[in-house]
Amino acid sequence: MRDIEDMLTLDERASADFILSLRKQWSATVYPAFINEFNDSGEVISSPQEGEIKMKKMSLYPWFSHLERIGQKMMWRLGSDVVFRCSDELLAQLNAAPAVGKGSLKLDPQLDLPKWYTDIDIHMQPGSFYSNDLSGYVYQFGARIVMLRDNDGYKFHKLFANTALPDLPENARVVDIACGFGKSTRPLVSRYPSAEVIGVDLAAPGLKLAHAEAEAEGLAIHYRQEDGRKVGLPDASVDLVTGTMCLHEMPQPAIIEAIGEAARLLKPGGVIRFLEFQPTGDPARDATVYEHAERNNEPFFRALFATDLIKECEKFGLKDAKWVAFDERSEGLRPEGWPERSDWHFPWCVLQATKVA
């Protein structure tokens, strides 16, 4: 199965290199200067909301915000152009995968997508993740550049699987919520070779791509088009529920419902692990992350910060709930906190809890 990047022309590859370089300069040069300007004022900031108001008055704010947003738009434009130029071959690859092979693909054309999901182009991806059969390829292409190539070979998700996920019994069942095009699901097969691995997502295009690539690699993964708040599995039938970068895309009621559904699915003693973001206590950094909701079309980012998920876990019978810092570039799970870094990066954090036995 050919990778989308193998189909790039020289001009397209040059464009991708330019966009990647632009994002790296924004991260390593513009962001540190912006943080210095924020801190040099000496103004006391008591919340991300206050920090957001302050940063919009700063001289570097137009550069900082515009470069992130325009870089994102350039990335999606290039990805869309490449994917639709190669549409015949890409669609043929998707359609060649059997619905049932080593794994399986179960789609639901009648699934009612939530209005909060369809009302906005998440991450500014035109048409978002669900609008046509090629949306999964566009998302996959963009995700590589957004991560500054640090997730090539699924390095980031392997780090999560290997450092943040617990050992499980043989023949366990693992459910990956909001699995997208499978980037978070594949490492689960290596982490748990005997497990039944299930990936759940709202968007059919990403699931089709995830399934096709899994079958091409001989991976037994079962993909299902379902709402992560209403998974079609019995109560107390799952050993691990995991999700990466999904809760912050939901409004607060949906976030809480997703945690409740995870609790319903878990066996006694089963665990959740959600890789997300949390405030760090650094006013400048927290303000830039908080305002990312506006810069990158992620309106519910703020809802995650406003939700006490430790308390919500307790309500659903999930004990020992806590957030643990995560270093996505080298160490993975990092109980001692985030490492010092001057470049732009998210405050990655893992929500972990255990179903009461």
Coordinates of C-alpha atoms in Angstrom, one line a residue, residues 70 195 226 309-310 338:
I70 CA -1.6 30.6 8.1
A195 CA -5.3 -8.5 23.1
E226 CA -19.4 4.6 16.7
L309 CA -12.1 15.4 35.5
I310 CA -10.7 14.0 38.7
W338 CA 7.2 18.7 32.5

